[in-house]
């Protein structure tokens, strides 16, 4: 056995955790730049709780509510300039993967690397300084609260690129399921499917680790009944929401060690060119990916399906279709997206490693007109 494991995020879980553990915020700094999307953080109570906690600890803050879905490199540069003007010495993100990922990039850029080019930002693994970061996930899916990745829309390369450095792991992650109670079904389903993809891909990745595989199976065991309930049109109560948030965090730890694979590589084009939600993009590709891997790795696929409570790939495909629907691509799009995906780093993290023709087959089988 041979592996390394590093997870430096302090995770605080439970209703009221922001108020209960506010003292940890003092270790971040004295001037917090608070990043959210336009509406949800104000509506779900997370913003009010965080502002009250910062006031209680005597930490000054400025609120930036301009983070849109799938944040671009241009947007994070604007936010970083505002954080610098404020004199921020720490960053706090409340929201889904978009505010959390944008905050990671701002933590790098506002610390003194504003002049750095996009290429350096996306390829460098160690920066001179990165501002400390705390996050409050309000979707249950990306796991970004415990990962060293920021996924950013790259309009130059027309895909999503990622910044990754151990320095962007959040220092603190507050998980309060109450903030996710009013998530609409469509976002709940897409984000839960993203978490499922992280657990499955992380388990199967070339860089999979033994602890990551244990977390992956536990995450799938918890996700399975919630996914089936959502597919049957049930609404989740607080316990169900807390389970999703916990399972998604576990799956985040999985990919923090192993990275993702071909599903995420192909999914980025569906999001960039077809505006398909990130989790849905992964979900529509999952059955074809598992069918591609089955001849080489039948036992592992069967272990994953049984952790999810699914009899076979067909039944998983049916559940996923009920949850997130379909995506249709024409032959030209299938060709183009396979050509883009084959260049992604996570293709090398897929075993057996697909060639472009395999990606075309997976995209074609998933997204038939
Ligand atoms: P998101 O883009 O952060 O949010 C999607 C929508 O959900 C937004 O309209 C947001 O509204 C709303 N929303 C968030 N929390 C809500 C709540 N509690 N109640 C009601 N509405 C709420 O979606 P996401 O799926 O969480 O994140 C997707 C991003 O994460 C993608 O860019 C993806 O590539 C990235 N990702 C990152 C990692 C990683 O390891 N870093 C892993 C997987 C995916 P507001 O805008 O008003 O807040
Ligand atoms: Fe993802």
mmCIF file of C-alpha atoms and ligand atoms in Angstrom:
data_model
loop_
_atom_site.group_PDB
_atom_site.id
_atom_site.type_symbol
_atom_site.label_atom_id
_atom_site.label_comp_id
_atom_site.label_asym_id
_atom_site.label_seq_id
_atom_site.Cartn_x
_atom_site.Cartn_y
_atom_site.Cartn_z
ATOM 1 C CA UNK A 1 0.000 0.000 0.000
ATOM 2 C CA UNK A 2 1.335 3.449 -0.897
ATOM 3 C CA UNK A 3 -0.459 6.802 -0.708
ATOM 4 C CA UNK A 4 -0.397 10.297 0.798
ATOM 5 C CA UNK A 5 -3.305 12.056 2.465
ATOM 6 C CA UNK A 6 -3.651 15.764 3.333
ATOM 7 C CA UNK A 7 -6.849 17.524 4.444
ATOM 8 C CA UNK A 8 -6.226 20.735 6.390
ATOM 9 C CA UNK A 9 -9.805 22.104 6.607
ATOM 10 C CA UNK A 10 -11.489 22.398 10.019
ATOM 11 C CA UNK A 11 -15.074 21.232 9.387
ATOM 12 C CA UNK A 12 -17.821 22.462 11.755
ATOM 13 C CA UNK A 13 -21.171 20.740 11.289
ATOM 14 C CA UNK A 14 -24.662 21.299 12.666
ATOM 15 C CA UNK A 15 -27.568 23.721 12.968
ATOM 16 C CA UNK A 16 -26.260 27.019 14.339
ATOM 17 C CA UNK A 17 -22.568 26.132 13.739
ATOM 18 C CA UNK A 18 -21.605 29.626 12.500
ATOM 19 C CA UNK A 19 -22.753 31.296 15.733
ATOM 20 C CA UNK A 20 -21.573 28.431 17.927
ATOM 21 C CA UNK A 21 -18.025 28.382 16.540
ATOM 22 C CA UNK A 22 -17.579 32.066 15.653
ATOM 23 C CA UNK A 23 -14.351 32.236 17.698
ATOM 24 C CA UNK A 24 -12.511 30.354 14.950
ATOM 25 C CA UNK A 25 -13.110 33.308 12.604
ATOM 26 C CA UNK A 26 -10.646 35.399 14.653
ATOM 27 C CA UNK A 27 -7.797 33.180 13.474
ATOM 28 C CA UNK A 28 -8.459 34.275 9.876
ATOM 29 C CA UNK A 29 -7.907 38.016 10.146
ATOM 30 C CA UNK A 30 -9.467 41.365 10.995
ATOM 31 C CA UNK A 31 -10.912 42.507 7.639
ATOM 32 C CA UNK A 32 -13.071 39.946 5.875
ATOM 33 C CA UNK A 33 -14.163 40.191 2.226
ATOM 34 C CA UNK A 34 -17.486 38.367 2.148
ATOM 35 C CA UNK A 35 -18.387 36.812 -1.224
ATOM 36 C CA UNK A 36 -21.860 35.571 -2.236
ATOM 37 C CA UNK A 37 -24.144 35.212 -5.225
ATOM 38 C CA UNK A 38 -26.897 37.753 -5.871
ATOM 39 C CA UNK A 39 -29.798 36.426 -3.806
ATOM 40 C CA UNK A 40 -29.570 33.078 -2.067
ATOM 41 C CA UNK A 41 -27.206 33.908 0.828
ATOM 42 C CA UNK A 42 -29.437 36.801 1.870
ATOM 43 C CA UNK A 43 -32.555 34.615 1.581
ATOM 44 C CA UNK A 44 -31.370 31.438 3.349
ATOM 45 C CA UNK A 45 -30.075 33.078 6.545
ATOM 46 C CA UNK A 46 -26.371 32.307 6.038
ATOM 47 C CA UNK A 47 -25.420 35.927 5.328
ATOM 48 C CA UNK A 48 -27.186 37.289 8.424
ATOM 49 C CA UNK A 49 -25.633 34.592 10.633
ATOM 50 C CA UNK A 50 -22.125 35.245 9.291
ATOM 51 C CA UNK A 51 -22.422 39.038 9.610
ATOM 52 C CA UNK A 52 -23.623 38.650 13.219
ATOM 53 C CA UNK A 53 -20.715 36.296 13.980
ATOM 54 C CA UNK A 54 -18.172 38.714 12.467
ATOM 55 C CA UNK A 55 -19.665 41.657 14.392
ATOM 56 C CA UNK A 56 -19.539 39.645 17.608
ATOM 57 C CA UNK A 57 -15.844 38.863 17.061
ATOM 58 C CA UNK A 58 -15.034 42.487 16.139
ATOM 59 C CA UNK A 59 -14.017 41.603 12.572
ATOM 60 C CA UNK A 60 -14.747 44.282 9.945
ATOM 61 C CA UNK A 61 -16.307 43.064 6.711
ATOM 62 C CA UNK A 62 -17.321 44.152 3.237
ATOM 63 C CA UNK A 63 -19.931 42.295 1.196
ATOM 64 C CA UNK A 64 -19.498 41.446 -2.526
ATOM 65 C CA UNK A 65 -22.660 39.873 -3.984
ATOM 66 C CA UNK A 66 -21.614 39.789 -7.638
ATOM 67 C CA UNK A 67 -20.583 36.132 -8.008
ATOM 68 C CA UNK A 68 -22.565 34.517 -10.836
ATOM 69 C CA UNK A 69 -22.849 30.819 -11.666
ATOM 70 C CA UNK A 70 -19.657 29.378 -13.217
ATOM 71 C CA UNK A 71 -17.497 32.434 -12.380
ATOM 72 C CA UNK A 72 -15.113 33.661 -15.067
ATOM 73 C CA UNK A 73 -11.476 34.676 -14.727
ATOM 74 C CA UNK A 74 -12.530 38.243 -15.544
ATOM 75 C CA UNK A 75 -15.101 38.268 -12.724
ATOM 76 C CA UNK A 76 -12.665 37.028 -10.087
ATOM 77 C CA UNK A 77 -10.166 39.712 -11.088
ATOM 78 C CA UNK A 78 -12.826 42.396 -10.516
ATOM 79 C CA UNK A 79 -13.656 40.954 -7.104
ATOM 80 C CA UNK A 80 -9.953 40.708 -6.204
ATOM 81 C CA UNK A 81 -9.461 44.398 -6.992
ATOM 82 C CA UNK A 82 -12.363 45.262 -4.663
ATOM 83 C CA UNK A 83 -10.926 43.031 -1.924
ATOM 84 C CA UNK A 84 -7.564 44.780 -2.257
ATOM 85 C CA UNK A 85 -9.195 48.235 -2.108
ATOM 86 C CA UNK A 86 -10.926 47.190 1.115
ATOM 87 C CA UNK A 87 -7.616 45.975 2.562
ATOM 88 C CA UNK A 88 -8.984 42.463 3.110
ATOM 89 C CA UNK A 89 -6.784 40.102 5.094
ATOM 90 C CA UNK A 90 -9.162 37.134 4.770
ATOM 91 C CA UNK A 91 -11.953 35.917 2.480
ATOM 92 C CA UNK A 92 -15.290 34.323 3.398
ATOM 93 C CA UNK A 93 -17.604 32.665 0.841
ATOM 94 C CA UNK A 94 -21.260 31.785 1.373
ATOM 95 C CA UNK A 95 -23.039 29.878 -1.379
ATOM 96 C CA UNK A 96 -22.616 27.065 -3.842
ATOM 97 C CA UNK A 97 -19.472 26.041 -5.675
ATOM 98 C CA UNK A 98 -19.456 29.291 -7.644
ATOM 99 C CA UNK A 99 -18.882 31.700 -4.706
ATOM 100 C CA UNK A 100 -16.540 29.199 -2.985
ATOM 101 C CA UNK A 101 -14.395 28.755 -6.106
ATOM 102 C CA UNK A 102 -14.396 32.481 -6.903
ATOM 103 C CA UNK A 103 -13.268 33.131 -3.317
ATOM 104 C CA UNK A 104 -10.306 30.755 -3.702
ATOM 105 C CA UNK A 105 -9.095 32.684 -6.764
ATOM 106 C CA UNK A 106 -9.625 36.004 -4.960
ATOM 107 C CA UNK A 107 -7.659 34.663 -1.972
ATOM 108 C CA UNK A 108 -4.689 34.233 -4.340
ATOM 109 C CA UNK A 109 -5.121 37.366 -6.442
ATOM 110 C CA UNK A 110 -5.884 39.794 -3.595
ATOM 111 C CA UNK A 111 -2.928 38.581 -1.541
ATOM 112 C CA UNK A 112 -0.557 40.322 -3.906
ATOM 113 C CA UNK A 113 -0.680 38.300 -7.092
ATOM 114 C CA UNK A 114 -3.114 40.586 -8.948
ATOM 115 C CA UNK A 115 -0.632 41.129 -11.757
ATOM 116 C CA UNK A 116 -0.202 37.425 -12.358
ATOM 117 C CA UNK A 117 -1.292 36.216 -15.821
ATOM 118 C CA UNK A 118 -4.129 33.710 -16.257
ATOM 119 C CA UNK A 119 -1.616 31.080 -17.400
ATOM 120 C CA UNK A 120 0.455 31.427 -14.244
ATOM 121 C CA UNK A 121 -2.637 31.549 -12.018
ATOM 122 C CA UNK A 122 -3.877 28.289 -13.528
ATOM 123 C CA UNK A 123 -0.560 26.457 -13.701
ATOM 124 C CA UNK A 124 1.373 27.566 -10.614
ATOM 125 C CA UNK A 125 0.959 25.295 -7.602
ATOM 126 C CA UNK A 126 2.591 27.485 -4.925
ATOM 127 C CA UNK A 127 2.030 31.220 -4.485
ATOM 128 C CA UNK A 128 4.003 33.733 -2.405
ATOM 129 C CA UNK A 129 0.953 34.396 -0.214
ATOM 130 C CA UNK A 130 -2.708 33.378 -0.164
ATOM 131 C CA UNK A 131 -5.316 34.997 2.108
ATOM 132 C CA UNK A 132 -6.992 32.577 4.543
ATOM 133 C CA UNK A 133 -10.464 31.445 3.552
ATOM 134 C CA UNK A 134 -13.627 30.305 5.368
ATOM 135 C CA UNK A 135 -16.641 28.895 3.510
ATOM 136 C CA UNK A 136 -20.290 28.105 4.133
ATOM 137 C CA UNK A 137 -21.636 25.748 1.430
ATOM 138 C CA UNK A 138 -25.334 26.319 0.712
ATOM 139 C CA UNK A 139 -25.672 23.682 -2.000
ATOM 140 C CA UNK A 140 -24.890 20.030 -1.298
ATOM 141 C CA UNK A 141 -22.799 18.965 -4.217
ATOM 142 C CA UNK A 142 -19.462 20.461 -5.168
ATOM 143 C CA UNK A 143 -17.547 19.622 -1.999
ATOM 144 C CA UNK A 144 -15.505 22.749 -2.721
ATOM 145 C CA UNK A 145 -15.492 23.445 1.042
ATOM 146 C CA UNK A 146 -12.824 20.729 1.428
ATOM 147 C CA UNK A 147 -10.993 20.794 -1.914
ATOM 148 C CA UNK A 148 -7.872 22.614 -3.143
ATOM 149 C CA UNK A 149 -9.541 23.439 -6.493
ATOM 150 C CA UNK A 150 -11.208 26.512 -7.953
ATOM 151 C CA UNK A 151 -13.000 25.787 -11.228
ATOM 152 C CA UNK A 152 -13.150 28.937 -13.353
ATOM 153 C CA UNK A 153 -14.715 29.670 -16.721
ATOM 154 C CA UNK A 154 -11.912 30.326 -19.185
ATOM 155 C CA UNK A 155 -13.231 32.341 -22.143
ATOM 156 C CA UNK A 156 -9.855 32.208 -23.901
ATOM 157 C CA UNK A 157 -9.783 28.402 -23.985
ATOM 158 C CA UNK A 158 -13.620 28.129 -24.149
ATOM 159 C CA UNK A 159 -13.802 25.624 -21.322
ATOM 160 C CA UNK A 160 -13.516 25.460 -17.550
ATOM 161 C CA UNK A 161 -9.995 25.526 -16.178
ATOM 162 C CA UNK A 162 -8.827 24.946 -12.668
ATOM 163 C CA UNK A 163 -6.575 26.655 -10.246
ATOM 164 C CA UNK A 164 -5.189 24.219 -7.733
ATOM 165 C CA UNK A 165 -2.861 24.738 -4.817
ATOM 166 C CA UNK A 166 -2.767 23.299 -1.312
ATOM 167 C CA UNK A 167 -2.829 26.940 -0.193
ATOM 168 C CA UNK A 168 -6.473 27.407 -1.323
ATOM 169 C CA UNK A 169 -7.925 24.712 0.921
ATOM 170 C CA UNK A 170 -10.424 26.590 3.116
ATOM 171 C CA UNK A 171 -9.230 26.933 6.713
ATOM 172 C CA UNK A 172 -12.806 26.636 7.989
ATOM 173 C CA UNK A 173 -15.963 25.051 6.564
ATOM 174 C CA UNK A 174 -19.307 25.608 8.337
ATOM 175 C CA UNK A 175 -21.980 23.053 7.300
ATOM 176 C CA UNK A 176 -25.488 24.043 8.424
ATOM 177 C CA UNK A 177 -28.175 22.062 6.574
ATOM 178 C CA UNK A 178 -30.832 24.684 7.360
ATOM 179 C CA UNK A 179 -29.330 26.957 4.699
ATOM 180 C CA UNK A 180 -30.148 24.337 2.043
ATOM 181 C CA UNK A 181 -33.804 23.774 3.044
ATOM 182 C CA UNK A 182 -35.248 26.001 0.309
ATOM 183 C CA UNK A 183 -32.973 24.870 -2.517
ATOM 184 C CA UNK A 184 -35.247 24.292 -5.533
ATOM 185 C CA UNK A 185 -35.588 20.655 -6.639
ATOM 186 C CA UNK A 186 -33.677 21.255 -9.880
ATOM 187 C CA UNK A 187 -30.590 22.605 -8.076
ATOM 188 C CA UNK A 188 -30.888 20.013 -5.274
ATOM 189 C CA UNK A 189 -30.925 17.205 -7.850
ATOM 190 C CA UNK A 190 -28.093 18.552 -10.014
ATOM 191 C CA UNK A 191 -25.817 19.254 -7.036
ATOM 192 C CA UNK A 192 -26.504 15.874 -5.380
ATOM 193 C CA UNK A 193 -25.635 14.192 -8.688
ATOM 194 C CA UNK A 194 -22.381 16.190 -8.754
ATOM 195 C CA UNK A 195 -21.548 14.757 -5.301
ATOM 196 C CA UNK A 196 -22.362 11.262 -6.576
ATOM 197 C CA UNK A 197 -20.014 11.822 -9.544
ATOM 198 C CA UNK A 198 -17.218 12.899 -7.216
ATOM 199 C CA UNK A 199 -17.596 9.750 -5.106
ATOM 200 C CA UNK A 200 -17.756 7.436 -8.148
ATOM 201 C CA UNK A 201 -14.994 9.105 -10.150
ATOM 202 C CA UNK A 202 -12.785 9.529 -7.070
ATOM 203 C CA UNK A 203 -13.185 5.829 -6.241
ATOM 204 C CA UNK A 204 -12.205 4.807 -9.772
ATOM 205 C CA UNK A 205 -9.490 7.424 -10.424
ATOM 206 C CA UNK A 206 -5.898 6.476 -11.185
ATOM 207 C CA UNK A 207 -4.996 8.628 -8.164
ATOM 208 C CA UNK A 208 -7.622 7.001 -5.873
ATOM 209 C CA UNK A 209 -6.496 6.526 -2.256
ATOM 210 C CA UNK A 210 -7.655 3.908 0.310
ATOM 211 C CA UNK A 211 -9.154 6.499 2.710
ATOM 212 C CA UNK A 212 -10.761 8.257 -0.249
ATOM 213 C CA UNK A 213 -12.341 4.994 -1.409
ATOM 214 C CA UNK A 214 -13.763 4.396 2.081
ATOM 215 C CA UNK A 215 -15.242 7.895 2.132
ATOM 216 C CA UNK A 216 -16.594 7.361 -1.406
ATOM 217 C CA UNK A 217 -18.523 4.225 -0.456
ATOM 218 C CA UNK A 218 -19.934 5.892 2.650
ATOM 219 C CA UNK A 219 -20.915 8.938 0.608
ATOM 220 C CA UNK A 220 -22.724 6.757 -1.970
ATOM 221 C CA UNK A 221 -24.439 4.755 0.767
ATOM 222 C CA UNK A 222 -25.833 8.024 2.168
ATOM 223 C CA UNK A 223 -26.646 9.575 -1.227
ATOM 224 C CA UNK A 224 -28.490 6.552 -2.671
ATOM 225 C CA UNK A 225 -31.743 6.790 -0.662
ATOM 226 C CA UNK A 226 -31.844 10.599 -0.990
ATOM 227 C CA UNK A 227 -31.390 10.406 -4.779
ATOM 228 C CA UNK A 228 -34.186 7.823 -5.009
ATOM 229 C CA UNK A 229 -36.466 9.986 -2.835
ATOM 230 C CA UNK A 230 -35.790 13.034 -5.007
ATOM 231 C CA UNK A 231 -36.374 10.998 -8.198
ATOM 232 C CA UNK A 232 -39.740 9.922 -6.753
ATOM 233 C CA UNK A 233 -40.646 13.596 -6.327
ATOM 234 C CA UNK A 234 -40.364 13.676 -2.523
ATOM 235 C CA UNK A 235 -39.184 16.818 -0.746
ATOM 236 C CA UNK A 236 -36.381 16.399 1.763
ATOM 237 C CA UNK A 237 -36.717 17.344 5.430
ATOM 238 C CA UNK A 238 -33.861 18.794 7.487
ATOM 239 C CA UNK A 239 -32.419 15.342 8.240
ATOM 240 C CA UNK A 240 -32.378 14.508 4.514
ATOM 241 C CA UNK A 241 -30.758 17.865 3.724
ATOM 242 C CA UNK A 242 -28.107 17.345 6.405
ATOM 243 C CA UNK A 243 -27.366 13.900 4.982
ATOM 244 C CA UNK A 244 -26.857 15.352 1.505
ATOM 245 C CA UNK A 245 -24.551 18.082 2.842
ATOM 246 C CA UNK A 246 -22.470 15.553 4.793
ATOM 247 C CA UNK A 247 -22.305 13.087 1.879
ATOM 248 C CA UNK A 248 -21.265 15.862 -0.461
ATOM 249 C CA UNK A 249 -18.499 16.938 1.934
ATOM 250 C CA UNK A 250 -17.237 13.337 2.103
ATOM 251 C CA UNK A 251 -17.190 13.170 -1.697
ATOM 252 C CA UNK A 252 -15.290 16.477 -1.721
ATOM 253 C CA UNK A 253 -12.620 14.906 0.486
ATOM 254 C CA UNK A 254 -12.472 12.009 -1.990
ATOM 255 C CA UNK A 255 -11.674 14.254 -4.967
ATOM 256 C CA UNK A 256 -9.409 16.486 -2.879
ATOM 257 C CA UNK A 257 -7.035 13.492 -2.862
ATOM 258 C CA UNK A 258 -7.792 11.775 -6.172
ATOM 259 C CA UNK A 259 -9.095 14.451 -8.582
ATOM 260 C CA UNK A 260 -11.892 13.745 -11.065
ATOM 261 C CA UNK A 261 -11.851 11.758 -14.313
ATOM 262 C CA UNK A 262 -13.344 11.639 -17.830
ATOM 263 C CA UNK A 263 -16.898 12.495 -16.721
ATOM 264 C CA UNK A 264 -15.878 15.929 -15.465
ATOM 265 C CA UNK A 265 -13.570 16.386 -18.479
ATOM 266 C CA UNK A 266 -16.498 15.879 -20.903
ATOM 267 C CA UNK A 267 -19.029 17.673 -18.709
ATOM 268 C CA UNK A 268 -17.194 21.009 -18.897
ATOM 269 C CA UNK A 269 -18.136 21.435 -22.588
ATOM 270 C CA UNK A 270 -21.810 20.742 -21.838
ATOM 271 C CA UNK A 271 -21.690 23.554 -19.289
ATOM 272 C CA UNK A 272 -19.600 25.964 -21.363
ATOM 273 C CA UNK A 273 -21.357 25.559 -24.730
ATOM 274 C CA UNK A 274 -24.840 24.297 -23.783
ATOM 275 C CA UNK A 275 -25.303 25.976 -20.376
ATOM 276 C CA UNK A 276 -26.090 22.649 -18.718
ATOM 277 C CA UNK A 277 -25.764 22.789 -14.897
ATOM 278 C CA UNK A 278 -22.457 21.266 -13.746
ATOM 279 C CA UNK A 279 -24.037 18.371 -11.817
ATOM 280 C CA UNK A 280 -26.491 17.555 -14.600
ATOM 281 C CA UNK A 281 -23.625 17.548 -17.121
ATOM 282 C CA UNK A 282 -21.862 14.874 -15.061
ATOM 283 C CA UNK A 283 -25.049 12.897 -14.423
ATOM 284 C CA UNK A 284 -26.052 12.510 -18.068
ATOM 285 C CA UNK A 285 -22.592 11.074 -18.851
ATOM 286 C CA UNK A 286 -22.335 8.695 -15.868
ATOM 287 C CA UNK A 287 -24.069 5.596 -17.268
ATOM 288 C CA UNK A 288 -21.994 5.632 -20.484
ATOM 289 C CA UNK A 289 -18.801 6.096 -18.442
ATOM 290 C CA UNK A 290 -19.627 3.117 -16.207
ATOM 291 C CA UNK A 291 -20.464 0.983 -19.273
ATOM 292 C CA UNK A 292 -17.114 1.966 -20.799
ATOM 293 C CA UNK A 293 -15.257 0.894 -17.619
ATOM 294 C CA UNK A 294 -17.230 -2.281 -16.871
ATOM 295 C CA UNK A 295 -15.316 -4.762 -19.087
ATOM 296 C CA UNK A 296 -12.016 -3.823 -17.374
ATOM 297 C CA UNK A 297 -13.332 -3.277 -13.822
ATOM 298 C CA UNK A 298 -16.599 -5.192 -13.300
ATOM 299 C CA UNK A 299 -16.143 -5.838 -9.577
ATOM 300 C CA UNK A 300 -15.507 -2.200 -8.679
ATOM 301 C CA UNK A 301 -18.500 -0.967 -10.718
ATOM 302 C CA UNK A 302 -20.710 -3.524 -8.986
ATOM 303 C CA UNK A 303 -19.421 -2.386 -5.540
ATOM 304 C CA UNK A 304 -20.278 1.238 -6.389
ATOM 305 C CA UNK A 305 -23.755 0.376 -7.696
ATOM 306 C CA UNK A 306 -24.587 -1.668 -4.647
ATOM 307 C CA UNK A 307 -23.391 1.148 -2.315
ATOM 308 C CA UNK A 308 -25.878 3.391 -4.147
ATOM 309 C CA UNK A 309 -28.613 0.754 -3.818
ATOM 310 C CA UNK A 310 -28.888 0.347 -7.599
ATOM 311 C CA UNK A 311 -29.326 -3.106 -9.193
ATOM 312 C CA UNK A 312 -27.388 -2.254 -12.339
ATOM 313 C CA UNK A 313 -26.288 0.564 -14.647
ATOM 314 C CA UNK A 314 -29.678 0.615 -16.409
ATOM 315 C CA UNK A 315 -31.533 1.277 -13.163
ATOM 316 C CA UNK A 316 -29.056 4.020 -12.226
ATOM 317 C CA UNK A 317 -29.541 5.581 -15.681
ATOM 318 C CA UNK A 318 -33.312 5.562 -15.156
ATOM 319 C CA UNK A 319 -33.043 7.212 -11.715
ATOM 320 C CA UNK A 320 -30.699 9.850 -13.132
ATOM 321 C CA UNK A 321 -32.977 10.591 -16.075
ATOM 322 C CA UNK A 322 -35.905 11.128 -13.686
ATOM 323 C CA UNK A 323 -33.742 13.407 -11.554
ATOM 324 C CA UNK A 324 -32.021 15.601 -14.109
ATOM 325 C CA UNK A 325 -33.515 14.881 -17.533
ATOM 326 C CA UNK A 326 -31.570 14.589 -20.771
ATOM 327 C CA UNK A 327 -29.172 16.606 -22.942
ATOM 328 C CA UNK A 328 -29.163 16.338 -26.729
ATOM 329 C CA UNK A 329 -26.126 16.954 -28.929
ATOM 330 C CA UNK A 330 -25.706 16.912 -32.707
ATOM 331 C CA UNK A 331 -22.829 14.944 -34.335
ATOM 332 C CA UNK A 332 -20.745 18.078 -34.815
ATOM 333 C CA UNK A 333 -21.016 18.940 -31.104
ATOM 334 C CA UNK A 334 -20.087 15.380 -30.111
ATOM 335 C CA UNK A 335 -16.949 15.591 -32.277
ATOM 336 C CA UNK A 336 -15.955 18.999 -30.957
ATOM 337 C CA UNK A 337 -16.565 18.205 -27.282
ATOM 338 C CA UNK A 338 -14.586 14.953 -27.500
ATOM 339 C CA UNK A 339 -11.730 16.950 -29.073
ATOM 340 C CA UNK A 340 -11.747 19.421 -26.174
ATOM 341 C CA UNK A 341 -12.168 16.808 -23.426
ATOM 342 C CA UNK A 342 -9.275 14.640 -24.629
ATOM 343 C CA UNK A 343 -6.914 17.526 -23.782
ATOM 344 C CA UNK A 344 -8.094 17.770 -20.141
ATOM 345 C CA UNK A 345 -5.687 16.644 -17.427
ATOM 346 C CA UNK A 346 -8.329 14.404 -15.812
ATOM 347 C CA UNK A 347 -8.324 12.088 -18.851
ATOM 348 C CA UNK A 348 -4.959 10.754 -17.641
ATOM 349 C CA UNK A 349 -6.645 10.123 -14.280
ATOM 350 C CA UNK A 350 -9.095 7.680 -15.952
ATOM 351 C CA UNK A 351 -8.333 3.945 -16.048
ATOM 352 C CA UNK A 352 -8.456 2.490 -18.668
ATOM 353 C CA UNK A 353 -7.446 5.763 -20.303
ATOM 354 C CA UNK A 354 -9.901 6.643 -23.104
ATOM 355 C CA UNK A 355 -8.859 7.805 -26.549
ATOM 356 C CA UNK A 356 -10.838 10.492 -28.397
ATOM 357 C CA UNK A 357 -13.003 7.862 -30.121
ATOM 358 C CA UNK A 358 -14.045 6.469 -26.703
ATOM 359 C CA UNK A 359 -15.090 9.950 -25.569
ATOM 360 C CA UNK A 360 -17.117 10.350 -28.766
ATOM 361 C CA UNK A 361 -18.864 7.063 -28.054
ATOM 362 C CA UNK A 362 -19.625 8.064 -24.444
ATOM 363 C CA UNK A 363 -20.910 11.506 -25.479
ATOM 364 C CA UNK A 364 -22.923 9.996 -28.350
ATOM 365 C CA UNK A 365 -24.521 7.278 -26.210
ATOM 366 C CA UNK A 366 -25.369 9.798 -23.444
ATOM 367 C CA UNK A 367 -26.748 12.611 -25.539
ATOM 368 C CA UNK A 368 -28.550 10.983 -28.496
ATOM 369 C CA UNK A 369 -30.972 13.262 -30.367
HETATM 370 P P1 LIG B 1 -23.741 27.571 -7.944
HETATM 371 O O1 LIG B 1 -23.388 28.044 -9.309
HETATM 372 O O2 LIG B 1 -22.849 27.948 -6.828
HETATM 373 O O3 LIG B 1 -25.222 28.028 -7.577
HETATM 374 C C1 LIG B 1 -26.279 27.710 -8.478
HETATM 375 C C2 LIG B 1 -27.532 28.468 -8.096
HETATM 376 O O4 LIG B 1 -28.000 28.037 -6.825
HETATM 377 C C3 LIG B 1 -27.327 29.963 -7.991
HETATM 378 O O5 LIG B 1 -28.363 30.574 -8.721
HETATM 379 C C4 LIG B 1 -27.463 30.251 -6.499
HETATM 380 O O6 LIG B 1 -28.087 31.509 -6.245
HETATM 381 C C5 LIG B 1 -28.396 29.143 -6.056
HETATM 382 N N1 LIG B 1 -28.288 28.777 -4.636
HETATM 383 C C6 LIG B 1 -27.155 28.488 -3.927
HETATM 384 N N2 LIG B 1 -27.469 28.134 -2.666
HETATM 385 C C7 LIG B 1 -28.820 28.227 -2.573
HETATM 386 C C8 LIG B 1 -29.751 27.985 -1.496
HETATM 387 N N3 LIG B 1 -29.339 27.545 -0.309
HETATM 388 N N4 LIG B 1 -31.083 28.165 -1.734
HETATM 389 C C9 LIG B 1 -31.500 28.579 -2.955
HETATM 390 N N5 LIG B 1 -30.678 28.800 -4.023
HETATM 391 C C10 LIG B 1 -29.345 28.623 -3.820
HETATM 392 O O7 LIG B 1 -23.947 25.979 -8.042
HETATM 393 P P2 LIG B 1 -23.077 24.742 -7.538
HETATM 394 O O8 LIG B 1 -23.549 23.582 -8.316
HETATM 395 O O9 LIG B 1 -23.018 24.674 -6.078
HETATM 396 O O10 LIG B 1 -21.589 25.091 -8.032
HETATM 397 C C11 LIG B 1 -21.216 24.908 -9.374
HETATM 398 C C12 LIG B 1 -19.792 25.383 -9.561
HETATM 399 O O11 LIG B 1 -18.901 24.630 -8.718
HETATM 400 C C13 LIG B 1 -19.321 25.147 -10.990
HETATM 401 O O12 LIG B 1 -18.552 26.259 -11.407
HETATM 402 C C14 LIG B 1 -18.475 23.896 -10.867
HETATM 403 O O13 LIG B 1 -17.514 23.783 -11.906
HETATM 404 C C15 LIG B 1 -17.839 24.112 -9.515
HETATM 405 N N6 LIG B 1 -17.297 22.877 -8.861
HETATM 406 C C16 LIG B 1 -16.207 23.017 -8.057
HETATM 407 C C17 LIG B 1 -15.623 21.938 -7.434
HETATM 408 C C18 LIG B 1 -14.404 22.130 -6.572
HETATM 409 O O14 LIG B 1 -13.816 21.178 -6.069
HETATM 410 N N7 LIG B 1 -13.974 23.352 -6.378
HETATM 411 C C19 LIG B 1 -16.161 20.663 -7.588
HETATM 412 C C20 LIG B 1 -17.313 20.529 -8.404
HETATM 413 C C21 LIG B 1 -17.871 21.657 -9.008
HETATM 414 P P3 LIG B 1 -27.210 32.840 -5.910
HETATM 415 O O15 LIG B 1 -26.381 33.107 -7.121
HETATM 416 O O16 LIG B 1 -28.225 33.863 -5.627
HETATM 417 O O17 LIG B 1 -26.352 32.503 -4.723
HETATM 418 FE FE1 LIG B 2 -18.021 18.510 -9.816
#
